[in-house]
mmCIF file with all atom_site columns, C-alpha atoms in Angstrom:
data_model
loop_
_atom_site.group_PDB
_atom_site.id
_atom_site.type_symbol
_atom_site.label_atom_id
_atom_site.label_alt_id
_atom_site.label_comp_id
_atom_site.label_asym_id
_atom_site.label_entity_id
_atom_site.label_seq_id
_atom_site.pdbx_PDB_ins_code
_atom_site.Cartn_x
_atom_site.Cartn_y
_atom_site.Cartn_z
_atom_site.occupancy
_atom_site.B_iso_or_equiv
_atom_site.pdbx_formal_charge
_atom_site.auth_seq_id
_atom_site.auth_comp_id
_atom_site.auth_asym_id
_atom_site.auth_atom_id
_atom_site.pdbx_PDB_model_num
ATOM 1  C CA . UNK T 1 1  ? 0.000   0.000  0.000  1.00 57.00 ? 11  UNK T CA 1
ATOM 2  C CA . UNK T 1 2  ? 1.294   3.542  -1.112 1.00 69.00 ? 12  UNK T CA 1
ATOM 3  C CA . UNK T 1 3  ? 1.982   6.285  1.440  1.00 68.00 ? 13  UNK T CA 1
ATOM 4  C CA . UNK T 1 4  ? -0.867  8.733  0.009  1.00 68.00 ? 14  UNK T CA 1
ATOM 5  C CA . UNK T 1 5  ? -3.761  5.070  0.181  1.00 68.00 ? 15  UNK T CA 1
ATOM 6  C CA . UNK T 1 6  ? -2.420  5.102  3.645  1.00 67.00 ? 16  UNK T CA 1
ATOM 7  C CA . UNK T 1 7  ? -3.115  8.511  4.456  1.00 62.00 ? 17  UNK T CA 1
ATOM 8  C CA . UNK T 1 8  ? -6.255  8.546  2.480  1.00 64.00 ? 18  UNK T CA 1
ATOM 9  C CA . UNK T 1 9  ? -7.361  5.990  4.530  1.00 63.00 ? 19  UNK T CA 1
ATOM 10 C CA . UNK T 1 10 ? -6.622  7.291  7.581  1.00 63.00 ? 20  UNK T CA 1
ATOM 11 C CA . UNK T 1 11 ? -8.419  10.269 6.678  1.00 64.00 ? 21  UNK T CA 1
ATOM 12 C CA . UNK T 1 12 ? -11.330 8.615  5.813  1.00 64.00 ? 22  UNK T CA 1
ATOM 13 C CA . UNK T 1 13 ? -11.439 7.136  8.750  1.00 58.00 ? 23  UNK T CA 1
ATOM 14 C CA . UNK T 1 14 ? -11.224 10.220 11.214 1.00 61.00 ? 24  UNK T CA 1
ATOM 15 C CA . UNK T 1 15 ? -13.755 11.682 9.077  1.00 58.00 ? 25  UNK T CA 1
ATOM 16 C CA . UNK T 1 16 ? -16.385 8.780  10.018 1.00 58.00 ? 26  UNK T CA 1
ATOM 17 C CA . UNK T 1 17 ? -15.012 8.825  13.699 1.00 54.00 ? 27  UNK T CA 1
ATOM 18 C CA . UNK T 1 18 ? -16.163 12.609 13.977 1.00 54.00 ? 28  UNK T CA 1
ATOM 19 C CA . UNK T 1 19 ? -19.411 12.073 12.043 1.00 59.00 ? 29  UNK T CA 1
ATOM 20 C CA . UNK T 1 20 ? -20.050 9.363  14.682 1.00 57.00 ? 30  UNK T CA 1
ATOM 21 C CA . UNK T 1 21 ? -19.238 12.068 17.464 1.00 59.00 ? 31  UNK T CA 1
ATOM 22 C CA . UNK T 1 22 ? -21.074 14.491 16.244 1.00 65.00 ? 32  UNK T CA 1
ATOM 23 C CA . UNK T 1 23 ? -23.864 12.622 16.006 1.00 71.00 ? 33  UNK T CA 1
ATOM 24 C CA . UNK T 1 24 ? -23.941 10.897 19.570 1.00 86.00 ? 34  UNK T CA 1
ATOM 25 C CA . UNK T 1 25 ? -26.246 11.909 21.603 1.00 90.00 ? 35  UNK T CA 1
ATOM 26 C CA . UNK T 1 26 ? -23.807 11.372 24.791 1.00 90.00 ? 36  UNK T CA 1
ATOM 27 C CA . UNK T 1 27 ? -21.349 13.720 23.217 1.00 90.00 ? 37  UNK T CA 1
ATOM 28 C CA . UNK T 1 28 ? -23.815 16.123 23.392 1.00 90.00 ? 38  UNK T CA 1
ATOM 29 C CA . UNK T 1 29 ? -25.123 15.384 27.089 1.00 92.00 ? 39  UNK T CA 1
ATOM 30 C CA . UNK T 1 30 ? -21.082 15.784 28.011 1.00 92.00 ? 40  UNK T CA 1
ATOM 31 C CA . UNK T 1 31 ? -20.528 19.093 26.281 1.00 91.00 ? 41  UNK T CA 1
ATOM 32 C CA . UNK T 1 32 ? -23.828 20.643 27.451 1.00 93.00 ? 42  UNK T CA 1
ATOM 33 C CA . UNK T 1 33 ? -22.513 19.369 30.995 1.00 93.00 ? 43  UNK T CA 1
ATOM 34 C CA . UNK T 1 34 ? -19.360 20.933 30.491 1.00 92.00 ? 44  UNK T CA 1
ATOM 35 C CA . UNK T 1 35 ? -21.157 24.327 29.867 1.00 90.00 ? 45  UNK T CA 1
ATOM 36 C CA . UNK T 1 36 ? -23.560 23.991 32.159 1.00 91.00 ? 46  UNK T CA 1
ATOM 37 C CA . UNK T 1 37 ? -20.574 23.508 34.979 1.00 92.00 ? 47  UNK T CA 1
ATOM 38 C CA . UNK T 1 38 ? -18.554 26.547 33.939 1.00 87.00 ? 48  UNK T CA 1
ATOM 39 C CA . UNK T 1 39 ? -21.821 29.073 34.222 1.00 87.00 ? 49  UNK T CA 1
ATOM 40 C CA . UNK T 1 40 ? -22.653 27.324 37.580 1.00 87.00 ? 50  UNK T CA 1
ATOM 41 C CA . UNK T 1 41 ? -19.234 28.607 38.410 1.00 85.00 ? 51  UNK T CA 1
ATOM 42 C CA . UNK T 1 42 ? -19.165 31.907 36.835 1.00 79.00 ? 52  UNK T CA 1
ATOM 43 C CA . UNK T 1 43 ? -22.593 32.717 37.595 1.00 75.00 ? 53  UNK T CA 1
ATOM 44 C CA . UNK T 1 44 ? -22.928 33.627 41.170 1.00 74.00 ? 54  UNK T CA 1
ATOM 45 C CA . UNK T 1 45 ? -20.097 35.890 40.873 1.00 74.00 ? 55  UNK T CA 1
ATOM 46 C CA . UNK T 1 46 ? -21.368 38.139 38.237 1.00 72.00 ? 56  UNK T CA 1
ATOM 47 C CA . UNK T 1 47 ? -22.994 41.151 39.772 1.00 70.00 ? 57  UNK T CA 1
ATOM 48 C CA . UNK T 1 48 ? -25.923 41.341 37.782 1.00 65.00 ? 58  UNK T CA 1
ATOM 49 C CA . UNK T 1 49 ? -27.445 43.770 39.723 1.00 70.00 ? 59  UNK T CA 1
ATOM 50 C CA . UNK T 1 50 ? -26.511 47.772 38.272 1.00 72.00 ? 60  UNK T CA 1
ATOM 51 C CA . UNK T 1 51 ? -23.978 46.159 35.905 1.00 73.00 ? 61  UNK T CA 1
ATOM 52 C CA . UNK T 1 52 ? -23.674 47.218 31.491 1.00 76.00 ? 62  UNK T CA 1
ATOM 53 C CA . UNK T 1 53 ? -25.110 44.152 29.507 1.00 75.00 ? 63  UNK T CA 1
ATOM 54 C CA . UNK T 1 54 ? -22.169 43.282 28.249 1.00 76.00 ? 64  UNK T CA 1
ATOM 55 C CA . UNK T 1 55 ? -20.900 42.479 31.692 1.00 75.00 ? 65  UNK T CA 1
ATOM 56 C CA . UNK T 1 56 ? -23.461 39.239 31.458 1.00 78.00 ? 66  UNK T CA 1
ATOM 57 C CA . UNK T 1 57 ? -22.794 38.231 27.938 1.00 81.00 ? 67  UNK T CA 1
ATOM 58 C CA . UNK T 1 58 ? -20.121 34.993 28.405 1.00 81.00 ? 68  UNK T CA 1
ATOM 59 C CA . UNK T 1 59 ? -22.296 33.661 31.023 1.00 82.00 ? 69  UNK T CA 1
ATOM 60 C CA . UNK T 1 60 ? -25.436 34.005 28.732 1.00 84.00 ? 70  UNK T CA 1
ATOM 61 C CA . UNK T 1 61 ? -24.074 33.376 25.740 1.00 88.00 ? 71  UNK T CA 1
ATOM 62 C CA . UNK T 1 62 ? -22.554 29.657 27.786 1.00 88.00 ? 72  UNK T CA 1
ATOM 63 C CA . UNK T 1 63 ? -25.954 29.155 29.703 1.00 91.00 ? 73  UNK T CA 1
ATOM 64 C CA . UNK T 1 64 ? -27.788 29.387 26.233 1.00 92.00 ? 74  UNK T CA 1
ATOM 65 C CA . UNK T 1 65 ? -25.291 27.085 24.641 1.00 93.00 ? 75  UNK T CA 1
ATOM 66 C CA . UNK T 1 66 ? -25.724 24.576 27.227 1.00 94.00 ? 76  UNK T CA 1
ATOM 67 C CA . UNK T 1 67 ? -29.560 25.034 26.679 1.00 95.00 ? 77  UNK T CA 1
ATOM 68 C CA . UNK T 1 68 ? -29.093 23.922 22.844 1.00 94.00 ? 78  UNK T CA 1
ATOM 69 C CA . UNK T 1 69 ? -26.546 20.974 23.392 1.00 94.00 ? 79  UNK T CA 1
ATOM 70 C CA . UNK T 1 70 ? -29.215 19.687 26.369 1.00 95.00 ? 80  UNK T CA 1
ATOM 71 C CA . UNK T 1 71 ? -31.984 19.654 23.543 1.00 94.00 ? 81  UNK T CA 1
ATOM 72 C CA . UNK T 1 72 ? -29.823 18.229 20.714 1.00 94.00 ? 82  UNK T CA 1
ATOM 73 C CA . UNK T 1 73 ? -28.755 15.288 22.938 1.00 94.00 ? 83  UNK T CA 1
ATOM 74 C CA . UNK T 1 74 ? -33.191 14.920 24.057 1.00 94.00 ? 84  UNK T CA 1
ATOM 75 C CA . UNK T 1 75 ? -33.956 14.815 20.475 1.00 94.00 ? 85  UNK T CA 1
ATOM 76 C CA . UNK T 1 76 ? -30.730 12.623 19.199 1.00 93.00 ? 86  UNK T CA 1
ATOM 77 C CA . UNK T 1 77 ? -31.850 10.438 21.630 1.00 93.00 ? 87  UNK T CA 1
ATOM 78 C CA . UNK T 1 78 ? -35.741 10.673 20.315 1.00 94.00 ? 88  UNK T CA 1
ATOM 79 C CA . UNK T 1 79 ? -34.739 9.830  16.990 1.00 92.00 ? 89  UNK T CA 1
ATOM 80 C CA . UNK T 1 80 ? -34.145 13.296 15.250 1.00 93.00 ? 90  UNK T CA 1
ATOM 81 C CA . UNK T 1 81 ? -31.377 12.371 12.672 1.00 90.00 ? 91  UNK T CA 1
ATOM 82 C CA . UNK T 1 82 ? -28.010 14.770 12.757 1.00 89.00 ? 92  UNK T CA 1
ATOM 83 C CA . UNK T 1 83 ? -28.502 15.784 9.015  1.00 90.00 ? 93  UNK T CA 1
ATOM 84 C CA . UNK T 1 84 ? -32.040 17.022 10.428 1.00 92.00 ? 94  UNK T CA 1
ATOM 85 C CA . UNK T 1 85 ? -30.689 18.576 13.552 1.00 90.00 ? 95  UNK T CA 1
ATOM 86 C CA . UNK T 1 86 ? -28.802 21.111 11.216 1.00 89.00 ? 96  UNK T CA 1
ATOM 87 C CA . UNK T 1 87 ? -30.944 21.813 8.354  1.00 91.00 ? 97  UNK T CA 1
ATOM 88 C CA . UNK T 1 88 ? -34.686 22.199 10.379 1.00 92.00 ? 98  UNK T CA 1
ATOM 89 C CA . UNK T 1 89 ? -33.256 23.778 13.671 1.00 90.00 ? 99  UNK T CA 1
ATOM 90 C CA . UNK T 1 90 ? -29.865 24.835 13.700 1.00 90.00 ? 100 UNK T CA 1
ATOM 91 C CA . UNK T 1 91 ? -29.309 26.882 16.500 1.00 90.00 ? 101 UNK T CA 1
ATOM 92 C CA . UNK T 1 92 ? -33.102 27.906 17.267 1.00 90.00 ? 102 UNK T CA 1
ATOM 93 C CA . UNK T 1 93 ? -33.588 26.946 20.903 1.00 89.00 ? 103 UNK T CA 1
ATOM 94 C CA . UNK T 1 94 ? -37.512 28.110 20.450 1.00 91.00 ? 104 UNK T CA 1
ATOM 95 C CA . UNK T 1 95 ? -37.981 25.144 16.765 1.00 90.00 ? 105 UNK T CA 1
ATOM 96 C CA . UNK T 1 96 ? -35.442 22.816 19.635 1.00 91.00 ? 106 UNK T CA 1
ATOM 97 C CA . UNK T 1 97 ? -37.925 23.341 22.093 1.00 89.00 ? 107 UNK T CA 1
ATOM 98 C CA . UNK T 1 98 ? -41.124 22.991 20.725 1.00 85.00 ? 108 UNK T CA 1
#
């Protein structure tokens, strides 16, 4: 087998090792986790209270990404396909939701 089949192959098979990730609904639980963790941590120490907006963005902007990796993994795991995940609901927590 050539050097280039090799790495061809190789390729082709980290490609279908990602779509496989990306498409498990316990890589989604994990990552949602993972965000959910970091704005438990961040959140009690923002002082919302007589702060600018933008002081509250990275914990909203986390806390909503969380929200959206939570409802990918629900529906993953309710038979919504991937492929449908991005081309019906992208990143539209309301169309997630409902």
């Amino acid at each position: 087998m050539t050097r280039n089949k090799q790495n061809a192959d190789k390729l082709e098979v980290e490609k279908q090792d990602n779509e496989e990730r990306r498409s498990n609904p316990g890589a989604f639980f994990d990552a949602a986790a993972d965000f959910h963790s970091l704005v438990s941590k961040i959140g009690p120490s923002l002082p919302l209270k007589d702060s600018p907006p933008e002081m509250c963005l990275p914990f909203c902007a986390n806390a909503l990404h969380a929200a959206e990796l939570y409802l990918k993994a629900f529906l993953l795991c309710n038979g919504v396909s991937i492929k449908t995940l991005q081309n019906k609901y992208g990143h539209d927590l309301v169309r997630l939701y409902k």
